[in-house]
mmCIF file of C-alpha atoms and ligand atoms in Angstrom:
data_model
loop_
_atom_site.group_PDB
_atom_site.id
_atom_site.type_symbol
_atom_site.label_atom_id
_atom_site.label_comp_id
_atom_site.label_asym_id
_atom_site.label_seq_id
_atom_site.Cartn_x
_atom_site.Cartn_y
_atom_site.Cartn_z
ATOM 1 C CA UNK A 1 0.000 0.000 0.000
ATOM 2 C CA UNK A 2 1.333 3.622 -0.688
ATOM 3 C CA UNK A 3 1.195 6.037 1.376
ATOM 4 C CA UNK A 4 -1.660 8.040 -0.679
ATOM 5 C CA UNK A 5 -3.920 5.675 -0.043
ATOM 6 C CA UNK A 6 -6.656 6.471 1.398
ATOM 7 C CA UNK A 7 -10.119 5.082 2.811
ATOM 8 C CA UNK A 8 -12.502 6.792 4.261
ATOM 9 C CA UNK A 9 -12.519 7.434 7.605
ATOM 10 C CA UNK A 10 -16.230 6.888 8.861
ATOM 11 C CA UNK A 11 -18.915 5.487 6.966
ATOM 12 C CA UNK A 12 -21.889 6.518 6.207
ATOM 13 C CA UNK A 13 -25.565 5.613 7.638
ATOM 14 C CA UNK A 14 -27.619 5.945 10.706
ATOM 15 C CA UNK A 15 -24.968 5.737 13.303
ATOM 16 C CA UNK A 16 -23.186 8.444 11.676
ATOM 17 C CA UNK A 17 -23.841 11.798 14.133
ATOM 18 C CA UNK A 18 -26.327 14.239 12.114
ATOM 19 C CA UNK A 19 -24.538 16.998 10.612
ATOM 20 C CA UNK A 20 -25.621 20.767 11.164
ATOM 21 C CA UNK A 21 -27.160 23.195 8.715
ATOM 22 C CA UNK A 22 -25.274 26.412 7.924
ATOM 23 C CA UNK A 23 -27.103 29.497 6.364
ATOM 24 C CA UNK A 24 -24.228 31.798 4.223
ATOM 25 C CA UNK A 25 -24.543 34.216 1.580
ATOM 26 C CA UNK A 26 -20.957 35.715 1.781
ATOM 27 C CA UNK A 27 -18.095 34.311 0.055
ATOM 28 C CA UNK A 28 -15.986 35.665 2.387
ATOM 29 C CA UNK A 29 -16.975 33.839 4.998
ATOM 30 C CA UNK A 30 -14.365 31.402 6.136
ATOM 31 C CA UNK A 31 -15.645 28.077 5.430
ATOM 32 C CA UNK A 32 -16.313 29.035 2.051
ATOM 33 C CA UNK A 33 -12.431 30.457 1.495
ATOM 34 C CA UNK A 34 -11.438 27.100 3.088
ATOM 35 C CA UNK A 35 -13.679 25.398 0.032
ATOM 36 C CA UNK A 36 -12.711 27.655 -2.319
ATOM 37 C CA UNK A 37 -9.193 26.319 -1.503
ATOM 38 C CA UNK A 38 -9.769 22.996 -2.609
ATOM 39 C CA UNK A 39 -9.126 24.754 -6.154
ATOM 40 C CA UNK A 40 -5.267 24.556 -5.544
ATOM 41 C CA UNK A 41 -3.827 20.649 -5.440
ATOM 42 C CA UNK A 42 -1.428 22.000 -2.002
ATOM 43 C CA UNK A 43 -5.105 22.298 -0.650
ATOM 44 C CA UNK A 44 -6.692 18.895 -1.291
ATOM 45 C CA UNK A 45 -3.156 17.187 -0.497
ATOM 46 C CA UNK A 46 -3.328 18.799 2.861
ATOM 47 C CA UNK A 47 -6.744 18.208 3.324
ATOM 48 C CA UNK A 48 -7.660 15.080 1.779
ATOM 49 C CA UNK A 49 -10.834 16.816 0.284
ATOM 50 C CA UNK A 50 -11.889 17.558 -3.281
ATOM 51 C CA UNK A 51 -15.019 19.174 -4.839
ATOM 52 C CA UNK A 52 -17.701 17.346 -6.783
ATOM 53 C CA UNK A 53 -19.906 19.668 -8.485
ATOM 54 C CA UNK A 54 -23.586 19.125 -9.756
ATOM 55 C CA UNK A 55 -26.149 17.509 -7.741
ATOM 56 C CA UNK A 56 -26.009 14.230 -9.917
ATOM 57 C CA UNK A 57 -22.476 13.713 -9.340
ATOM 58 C CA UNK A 58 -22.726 14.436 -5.438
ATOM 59 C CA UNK A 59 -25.766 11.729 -5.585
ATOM 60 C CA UNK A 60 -22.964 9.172 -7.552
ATOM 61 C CA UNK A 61 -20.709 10.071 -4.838
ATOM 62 C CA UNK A 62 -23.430 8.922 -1.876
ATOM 63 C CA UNK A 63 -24.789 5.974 -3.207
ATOM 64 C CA UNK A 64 -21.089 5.001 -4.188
ATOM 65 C CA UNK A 65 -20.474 4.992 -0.036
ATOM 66 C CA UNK A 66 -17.692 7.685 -0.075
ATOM 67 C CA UNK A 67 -17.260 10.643 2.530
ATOM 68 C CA UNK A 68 -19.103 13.458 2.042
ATOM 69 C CA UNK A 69 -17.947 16.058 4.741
ATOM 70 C CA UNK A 70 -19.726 18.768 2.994
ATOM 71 C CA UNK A 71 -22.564 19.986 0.898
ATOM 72 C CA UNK A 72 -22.819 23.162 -0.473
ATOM 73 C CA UNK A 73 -26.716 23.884 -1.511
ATOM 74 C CA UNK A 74 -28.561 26.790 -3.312
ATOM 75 C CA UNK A 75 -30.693 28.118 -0.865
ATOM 76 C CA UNK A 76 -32.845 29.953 -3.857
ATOM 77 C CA UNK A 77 -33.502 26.458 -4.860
ATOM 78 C CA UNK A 78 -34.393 25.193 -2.034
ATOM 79 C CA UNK A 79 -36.613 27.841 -1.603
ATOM 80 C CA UNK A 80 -38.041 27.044 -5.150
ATOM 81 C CA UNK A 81 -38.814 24.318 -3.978
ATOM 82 C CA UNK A 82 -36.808 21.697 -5.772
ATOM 83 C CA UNK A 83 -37.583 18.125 -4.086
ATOM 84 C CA UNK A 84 -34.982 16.177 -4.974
ATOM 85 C CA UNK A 85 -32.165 18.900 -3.450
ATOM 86 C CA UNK A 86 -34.258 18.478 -0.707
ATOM 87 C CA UNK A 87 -34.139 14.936 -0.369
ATOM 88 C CA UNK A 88 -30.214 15.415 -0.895
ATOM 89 C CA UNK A 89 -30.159 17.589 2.108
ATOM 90 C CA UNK A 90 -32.034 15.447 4.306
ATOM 91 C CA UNK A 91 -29.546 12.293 3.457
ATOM 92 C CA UNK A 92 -26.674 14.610 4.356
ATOM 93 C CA UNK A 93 -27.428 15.471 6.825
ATOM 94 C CA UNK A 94 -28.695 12.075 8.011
ATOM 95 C CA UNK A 95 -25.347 10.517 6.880
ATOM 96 C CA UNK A 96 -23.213 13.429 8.795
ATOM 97 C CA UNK A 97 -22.331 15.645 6.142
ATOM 98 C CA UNK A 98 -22.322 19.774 7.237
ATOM 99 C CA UNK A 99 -24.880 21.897 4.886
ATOM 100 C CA UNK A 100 -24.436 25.210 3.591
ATOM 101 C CA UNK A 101 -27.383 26.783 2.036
ATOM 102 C CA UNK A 102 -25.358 29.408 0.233
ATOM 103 C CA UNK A 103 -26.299 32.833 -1.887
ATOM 104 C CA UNK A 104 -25.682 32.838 -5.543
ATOM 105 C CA UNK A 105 -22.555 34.569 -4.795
ATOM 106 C CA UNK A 106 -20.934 31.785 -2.515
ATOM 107 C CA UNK A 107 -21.726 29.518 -5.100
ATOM 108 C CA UNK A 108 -20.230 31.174 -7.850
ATOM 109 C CA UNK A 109 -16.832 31.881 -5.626
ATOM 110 C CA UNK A 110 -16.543 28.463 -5.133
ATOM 111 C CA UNK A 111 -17.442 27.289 -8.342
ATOM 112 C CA UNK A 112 -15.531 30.068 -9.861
ATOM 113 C CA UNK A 113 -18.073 30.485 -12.374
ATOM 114 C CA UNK A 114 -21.200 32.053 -13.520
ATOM 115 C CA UNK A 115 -24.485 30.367 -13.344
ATOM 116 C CA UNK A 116 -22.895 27.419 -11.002
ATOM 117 C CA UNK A 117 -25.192 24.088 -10.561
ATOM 118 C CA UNK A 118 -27.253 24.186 -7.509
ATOM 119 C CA UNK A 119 -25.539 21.628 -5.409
ATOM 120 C CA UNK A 120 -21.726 21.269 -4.662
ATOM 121 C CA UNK A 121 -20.349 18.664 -2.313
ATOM 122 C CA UNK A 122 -17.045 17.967 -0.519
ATOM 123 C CA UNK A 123 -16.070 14.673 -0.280
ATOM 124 C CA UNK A 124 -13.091 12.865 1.043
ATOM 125 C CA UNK A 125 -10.589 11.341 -2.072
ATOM 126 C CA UNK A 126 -9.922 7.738 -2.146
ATOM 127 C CA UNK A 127 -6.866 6.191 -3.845
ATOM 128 C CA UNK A 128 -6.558 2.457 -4.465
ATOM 129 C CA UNK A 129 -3.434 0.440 -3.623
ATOM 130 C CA UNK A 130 -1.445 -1.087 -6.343
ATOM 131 C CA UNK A 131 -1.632 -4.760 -4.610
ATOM 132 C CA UNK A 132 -5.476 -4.414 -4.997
ATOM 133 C CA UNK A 133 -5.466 -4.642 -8.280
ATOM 134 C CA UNK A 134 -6.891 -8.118 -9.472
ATOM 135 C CA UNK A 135 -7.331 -8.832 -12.952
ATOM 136 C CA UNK A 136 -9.238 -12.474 -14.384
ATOM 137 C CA UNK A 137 -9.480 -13.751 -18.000
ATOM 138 C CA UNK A 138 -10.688 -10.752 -20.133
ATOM 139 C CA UNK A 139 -10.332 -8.542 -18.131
ATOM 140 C CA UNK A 140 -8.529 -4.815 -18.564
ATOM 141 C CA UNK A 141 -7.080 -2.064 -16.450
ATOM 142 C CA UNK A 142 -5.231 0.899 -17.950
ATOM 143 C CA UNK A 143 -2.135 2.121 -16.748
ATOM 144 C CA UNK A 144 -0.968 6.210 -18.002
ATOM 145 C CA UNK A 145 2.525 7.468 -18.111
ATOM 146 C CA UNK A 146 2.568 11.082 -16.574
ATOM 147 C CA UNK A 147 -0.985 12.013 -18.313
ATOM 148 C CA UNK A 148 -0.666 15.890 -17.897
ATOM 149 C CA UNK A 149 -4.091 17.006 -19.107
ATOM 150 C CA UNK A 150 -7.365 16.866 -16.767
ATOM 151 C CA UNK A 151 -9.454 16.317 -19.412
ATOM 152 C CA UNK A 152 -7.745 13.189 -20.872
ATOM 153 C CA UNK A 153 -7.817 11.727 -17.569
ATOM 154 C CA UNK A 154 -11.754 12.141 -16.760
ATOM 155 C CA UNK A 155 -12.269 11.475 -20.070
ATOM 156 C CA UNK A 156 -10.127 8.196 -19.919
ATOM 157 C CA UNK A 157 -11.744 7.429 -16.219
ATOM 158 C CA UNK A 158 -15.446 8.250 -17.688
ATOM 159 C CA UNK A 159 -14.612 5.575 -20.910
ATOM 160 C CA UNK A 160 -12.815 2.850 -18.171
ATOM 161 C CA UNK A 161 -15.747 2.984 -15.957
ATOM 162 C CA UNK A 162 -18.166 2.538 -19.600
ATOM 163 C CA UNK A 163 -16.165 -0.878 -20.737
ATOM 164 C CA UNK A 164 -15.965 -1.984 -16.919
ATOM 165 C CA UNK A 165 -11.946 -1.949 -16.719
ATOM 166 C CA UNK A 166 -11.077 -2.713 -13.016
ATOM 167 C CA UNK A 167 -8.717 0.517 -12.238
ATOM 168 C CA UNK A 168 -6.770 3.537 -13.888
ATOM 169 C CA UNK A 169 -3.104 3.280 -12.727
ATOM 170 C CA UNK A 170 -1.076 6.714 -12.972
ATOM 171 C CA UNK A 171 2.502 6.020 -13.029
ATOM 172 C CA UNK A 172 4.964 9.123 -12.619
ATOM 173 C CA UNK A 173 4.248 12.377 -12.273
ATOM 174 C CA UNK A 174 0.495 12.955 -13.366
ATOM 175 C CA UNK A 175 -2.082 15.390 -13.410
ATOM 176 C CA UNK A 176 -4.399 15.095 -9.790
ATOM 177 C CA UNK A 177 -7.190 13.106 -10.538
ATOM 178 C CA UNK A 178 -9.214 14.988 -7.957
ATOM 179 C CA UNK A 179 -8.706 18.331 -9.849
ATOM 180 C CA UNK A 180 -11.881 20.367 -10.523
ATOM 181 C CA UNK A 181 -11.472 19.851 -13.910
ATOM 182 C CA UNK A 182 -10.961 16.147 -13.631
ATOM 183 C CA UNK A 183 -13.889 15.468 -11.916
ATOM 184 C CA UNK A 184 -15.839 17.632 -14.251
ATOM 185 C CA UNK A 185 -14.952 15.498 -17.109
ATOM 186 C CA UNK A 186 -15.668 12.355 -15.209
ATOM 187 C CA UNK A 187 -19.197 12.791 -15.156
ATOM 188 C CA UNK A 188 -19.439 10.666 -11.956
ATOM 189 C CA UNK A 189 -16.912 8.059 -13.482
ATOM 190 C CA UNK A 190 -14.529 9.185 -10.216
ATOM 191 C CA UNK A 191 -16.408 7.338 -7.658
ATOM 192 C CA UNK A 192 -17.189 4.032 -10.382
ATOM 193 C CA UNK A 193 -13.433 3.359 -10.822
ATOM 194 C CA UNK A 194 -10.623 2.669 -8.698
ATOM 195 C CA UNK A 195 -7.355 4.851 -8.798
ATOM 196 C CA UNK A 196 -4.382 3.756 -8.412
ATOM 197 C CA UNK A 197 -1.022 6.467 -7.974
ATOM 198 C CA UNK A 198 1.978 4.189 -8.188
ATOM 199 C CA UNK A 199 6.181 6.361 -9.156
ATOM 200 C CA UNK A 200 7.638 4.409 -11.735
ATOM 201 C CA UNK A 201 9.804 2.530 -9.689
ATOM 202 C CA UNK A 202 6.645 1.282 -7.465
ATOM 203 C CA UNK A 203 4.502 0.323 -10.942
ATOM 204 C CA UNK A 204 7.924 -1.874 -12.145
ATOM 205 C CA UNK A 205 8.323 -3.707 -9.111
ATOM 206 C CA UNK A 206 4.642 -4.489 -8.921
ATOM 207 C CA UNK A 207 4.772 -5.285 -12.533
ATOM 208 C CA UNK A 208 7.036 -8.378 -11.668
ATOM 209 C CA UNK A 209 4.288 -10.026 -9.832
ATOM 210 C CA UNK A 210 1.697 -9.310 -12.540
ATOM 211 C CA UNK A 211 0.811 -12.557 -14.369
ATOM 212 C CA UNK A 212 -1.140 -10.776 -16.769
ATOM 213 C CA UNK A 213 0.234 -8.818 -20.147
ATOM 214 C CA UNK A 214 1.114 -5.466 -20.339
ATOM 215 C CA UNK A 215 -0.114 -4.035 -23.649
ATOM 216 C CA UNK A 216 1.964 -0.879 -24.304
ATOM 217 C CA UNK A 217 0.264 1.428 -27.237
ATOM 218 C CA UNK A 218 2.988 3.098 -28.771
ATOM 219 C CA UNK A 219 3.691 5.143 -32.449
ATOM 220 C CA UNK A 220 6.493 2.758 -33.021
ATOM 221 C CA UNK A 221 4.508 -0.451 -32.491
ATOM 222 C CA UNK A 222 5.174 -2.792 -35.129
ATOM 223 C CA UNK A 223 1.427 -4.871 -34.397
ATOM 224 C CA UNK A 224 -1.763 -3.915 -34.992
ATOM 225 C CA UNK A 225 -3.556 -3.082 -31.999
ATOM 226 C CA UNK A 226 -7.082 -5.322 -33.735
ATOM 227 C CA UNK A 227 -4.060 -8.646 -33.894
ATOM 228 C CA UNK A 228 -3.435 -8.930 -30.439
ATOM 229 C CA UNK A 229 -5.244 -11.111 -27.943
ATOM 230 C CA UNK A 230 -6.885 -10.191 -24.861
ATOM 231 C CA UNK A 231 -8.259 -12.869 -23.621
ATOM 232 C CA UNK A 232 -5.740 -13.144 -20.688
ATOM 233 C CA UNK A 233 -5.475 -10.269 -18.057
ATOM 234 C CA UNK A 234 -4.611 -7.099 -19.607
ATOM 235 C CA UNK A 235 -2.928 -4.133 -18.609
ATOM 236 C CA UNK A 236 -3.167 -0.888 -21.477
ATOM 237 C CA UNK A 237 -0.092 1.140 -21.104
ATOM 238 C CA UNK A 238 -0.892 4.697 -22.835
ATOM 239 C CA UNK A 239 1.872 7.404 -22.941
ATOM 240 C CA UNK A 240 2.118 11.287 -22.154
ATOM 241 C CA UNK A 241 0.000 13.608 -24.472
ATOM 242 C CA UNK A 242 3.546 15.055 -26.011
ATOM 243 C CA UNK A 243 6.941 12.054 -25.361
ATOM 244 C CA UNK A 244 4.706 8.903 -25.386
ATOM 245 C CA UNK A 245 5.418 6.290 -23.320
ATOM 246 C CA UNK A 246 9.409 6.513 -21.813
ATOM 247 C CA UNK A 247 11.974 4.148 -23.106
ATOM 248 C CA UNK A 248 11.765 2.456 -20.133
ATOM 249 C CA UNK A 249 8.114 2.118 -19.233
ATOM 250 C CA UNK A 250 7.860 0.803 -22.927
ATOM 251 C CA UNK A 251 10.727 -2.007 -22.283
ATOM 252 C CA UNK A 252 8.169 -2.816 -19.572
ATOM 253 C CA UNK A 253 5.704 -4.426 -22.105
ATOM 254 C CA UNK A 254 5.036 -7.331 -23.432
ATOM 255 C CA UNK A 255 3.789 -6.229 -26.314
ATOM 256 C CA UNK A 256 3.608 -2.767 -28.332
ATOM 257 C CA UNK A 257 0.432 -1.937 -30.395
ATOM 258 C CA UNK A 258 -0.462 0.414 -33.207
ATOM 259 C CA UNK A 259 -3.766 2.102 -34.447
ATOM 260 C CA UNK A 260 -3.226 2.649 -37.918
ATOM 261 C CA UNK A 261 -3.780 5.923 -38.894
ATOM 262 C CA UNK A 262 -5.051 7.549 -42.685
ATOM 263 C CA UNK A 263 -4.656 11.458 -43.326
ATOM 264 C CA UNK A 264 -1.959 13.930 -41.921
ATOM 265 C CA UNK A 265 -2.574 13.337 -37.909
ATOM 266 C CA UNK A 266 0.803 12.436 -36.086
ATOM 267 C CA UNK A 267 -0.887 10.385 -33.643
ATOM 268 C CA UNK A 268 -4.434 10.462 -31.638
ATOM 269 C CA UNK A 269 -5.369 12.357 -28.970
ATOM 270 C CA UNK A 270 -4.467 10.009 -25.434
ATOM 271 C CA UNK A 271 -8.390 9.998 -24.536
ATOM 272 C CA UNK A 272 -9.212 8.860 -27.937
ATOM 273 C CA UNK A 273 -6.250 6.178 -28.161
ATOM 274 C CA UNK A 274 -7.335 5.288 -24.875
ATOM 275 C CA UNK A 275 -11.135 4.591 -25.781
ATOM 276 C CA UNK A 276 -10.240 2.833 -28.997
ATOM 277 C CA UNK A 277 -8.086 0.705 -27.421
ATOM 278 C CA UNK A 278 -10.464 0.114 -24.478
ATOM 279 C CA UNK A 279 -13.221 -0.746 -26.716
ATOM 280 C CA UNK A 280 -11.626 -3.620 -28.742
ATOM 281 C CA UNK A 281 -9.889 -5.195 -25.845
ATOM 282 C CA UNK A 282 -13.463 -5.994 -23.998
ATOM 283 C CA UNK A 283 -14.841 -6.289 -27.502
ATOM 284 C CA UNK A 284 -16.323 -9.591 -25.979
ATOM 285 C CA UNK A 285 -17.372 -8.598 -23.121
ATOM 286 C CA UNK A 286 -19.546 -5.424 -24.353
ATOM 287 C CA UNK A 287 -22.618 -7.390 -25.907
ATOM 288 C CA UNK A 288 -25.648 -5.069 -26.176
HETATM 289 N N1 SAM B 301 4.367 12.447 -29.842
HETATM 290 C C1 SAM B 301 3.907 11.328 -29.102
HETATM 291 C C2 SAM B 301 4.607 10.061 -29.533
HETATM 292 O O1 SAM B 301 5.303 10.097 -30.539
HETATM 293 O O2 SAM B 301 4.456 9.043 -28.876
HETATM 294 C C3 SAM B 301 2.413 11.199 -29.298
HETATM 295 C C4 SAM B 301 1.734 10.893 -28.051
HETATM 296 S S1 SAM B 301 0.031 10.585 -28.268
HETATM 297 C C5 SAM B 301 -0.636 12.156 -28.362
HETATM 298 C C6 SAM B 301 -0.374 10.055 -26.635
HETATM 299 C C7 SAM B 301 -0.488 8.580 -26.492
HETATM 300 O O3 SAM B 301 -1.684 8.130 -27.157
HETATM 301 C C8 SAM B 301 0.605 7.722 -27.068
HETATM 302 O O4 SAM B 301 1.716 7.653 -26.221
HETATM 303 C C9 SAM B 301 -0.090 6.405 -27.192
HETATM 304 O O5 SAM B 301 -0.202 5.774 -25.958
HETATM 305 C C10 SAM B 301 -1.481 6.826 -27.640
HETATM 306 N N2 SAM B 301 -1.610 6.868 -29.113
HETATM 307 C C11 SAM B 301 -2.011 7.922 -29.851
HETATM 308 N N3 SAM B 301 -2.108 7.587 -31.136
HETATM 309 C C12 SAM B 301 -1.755 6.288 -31.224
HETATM 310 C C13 SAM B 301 -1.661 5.347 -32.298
HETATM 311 N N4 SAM B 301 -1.948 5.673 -33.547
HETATM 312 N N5 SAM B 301 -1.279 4.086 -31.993
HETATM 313 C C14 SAM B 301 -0.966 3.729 -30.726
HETATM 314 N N6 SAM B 301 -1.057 4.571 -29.689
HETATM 315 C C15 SAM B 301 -1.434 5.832 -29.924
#
C-alpha cells in the first residue's frame, strides 16, 4: 500500500452523528475560502478533500459509499422548492455531512463560475493500492505514463468505468485526478473506478508479480492493436499527451500496439487512443 492511499474514515448511515445546517450568503466567509481552496492541489493534499460539483455527481458520490464532509446547496432552490435537493439535504445530513445553504454569490466563488449548478459537495478522495489490483481472464485495467491534461484523464476514467476496466493506474508524475477539472470530465466516473497512484519505480516492481500482459500502445509499435489477444489479463499502457510512453516504461511491455492511422494526424489524442483501445480489448465482453 502507498502512502496516498486512502479510505474513508467513517462510513456513512444511521450511526453516523447528524450533521448541522449552515445558512451563508458571503463568500468571504471562512468556510467558504477554506472550500474555495480545494481549487489549488497544495489544498486537497493537505486536506484530503476535493469538490464534486452538480447535484447528480454528489448523488454518484453517496450511493457510491464515499465521505461526504460537505454539501454546499442553493438556498434559492431550495426555496423554489426543488424536491430532490431536498431529499439530498435530508440524506446529508442524516449521513453526517455539514450543509451550507449558500447565496448565488458563494456559489459562484466556489465554483468560480457564472451560473454554477445548484448543489456542490465535498467529499473525502480515495486512492486504491497497487496490490489491490486483481485482474481475471478478459479482463482490462489501464495504466498512463505522466498524463498531464485533466481532461484526458476524466475522459479516460469516464470511458474505463463505460467498458468496466477494473482501475486507472497513474505512473509518474500525473495530473491530480481529484482536480476540478478532472472530476468535471468524469461525469461521476470518479467514484465508479478505482485509482491507483503508483512512481515508476513502485509500478515496475509491482509489474514483476503481474501474471497478466502489459499491452503498451505506442507510435512505433510494429502490431496492430485489432491482432493482439486479450483474452488473458490485460494491462493498457498509454503514454504522455507530447513524449509517449518513456523508453523504459515501454521495455516494460510485453507487447507494443499500433492504431493505424489515414490522413496527416501524427498520432491520436491520449483519450481517444485510450477509448479505442479500451473498446476492442473488452470487444467480448460489451454485448448489447
Ligand atoms: N508524440 C507522441 C509520440 O510520438 O508518442 C504522441 C503521443 S500521443 C498524443 C499520446 C499517447 O496516445 C501515445 O503515447 C499512445 O499511448 C497513444 N496513441 C495515440 N495515437 C496512437 C496510435 N496511432 N497508436 C498507438 N497509440 C497511440
Amino acid at each position: 500500500m502507498t502512502d496516498e492511499t486512502t479510505t474513508p474514515r467513517r462510513s456513512a448511515g444511521p450511526l453516523a452523528a447528524p450533521g448541522r445546517i449552515k445558512e451563508i450568503s458571503s463568500a468571504a466567509n471562512p468556510i467558504v475560502k477554506d472550500i474555495r481552496a480545494l481549487a489549488q492541489k497544495r489544498h486537497r493534499d493537505e486536506t484530503g478533500l476535493f469538490l464534486v460539483e452538480g447535484l447528480k455527481l454528489v448523488l454518484d458520490g453517496l450511493d457510491a459509499g464515499w465521505e461526504l464532509g460537505t454539501l454546499v446547496v442553493s438556498k434559492a432552490a431550495l426555496q423554489g422548492g426543488s424536491e430532490v435537493l431536498t431529499r439530498t439535504v435530508s440524506r446529508a445530513v442524516a449521513f453526517g455531512a455539514d450543509v451550507i445553504e449558500a447565496s448565488a454569490k458563494v456559489l459562484e466563488a466556489i465554483a468560480r463560475r457564472d451560473n454554477p449548478q445548484s448543489a456542490i459537495g465535498v467529499f473525502r478522495r480515495q486512492l486504491a493500492p497497487l496490490a489491490k489490483i486483481s485482474l481475471g481472464p478478459g479482463e482490462v485495467a489501464v495504466a498512463l505514463d505522466r498524463v498531464r491534461d485533466p481532461g484526458n484523464l476524466g475522459t479516460i476514467l469516464r470511458t474505463a468505468d463505460a467498458v468496466g476496466a477494473k482501475a486507472v493506474v497513474l505512473v509518474g508524475d500525473c495530473v491530480d485526478p481529484f482536480s476540478l477539472e478532472t472530476v468535471r470530465a468524469t461525469m461521476g466516473s470518479i467514484f465508479a473506478v478505482p485509482v491507483v497512484r503508483a512512481k515508476e519505480a513502485e509500478f515496475l516492481a509491482w509489474r514483476q508479480g503481474f501474471s497478466g500482459q502489459i499491452v503498451g500502445t505506442h507510435m512505433a509499435g510494429t502490431l496492430d492493436y485489432r491482432a493482439a489477444d486479450y483474452s488473458g489479463a490485460t494491462l493498457l499502457f498509454m503514454g504522455n499527451e507530447q513524449a509517449g510512453l518513456s523508453a523504459e516504461m515501454a521495455a516494460t511491455c510485453d507487447r507494443l500496439v499500433r492504431i493505424p492511422q489515414l490522413g496527416r494526424a501524427d498520432s491520436l489524442n491520449l483519450a481517444v487512443a485510450t477509448g479505442v483501445m479500451l473498446f476492442e480489448a473488452r470487444r467480448k465482453a460489451l454485448t448489447l
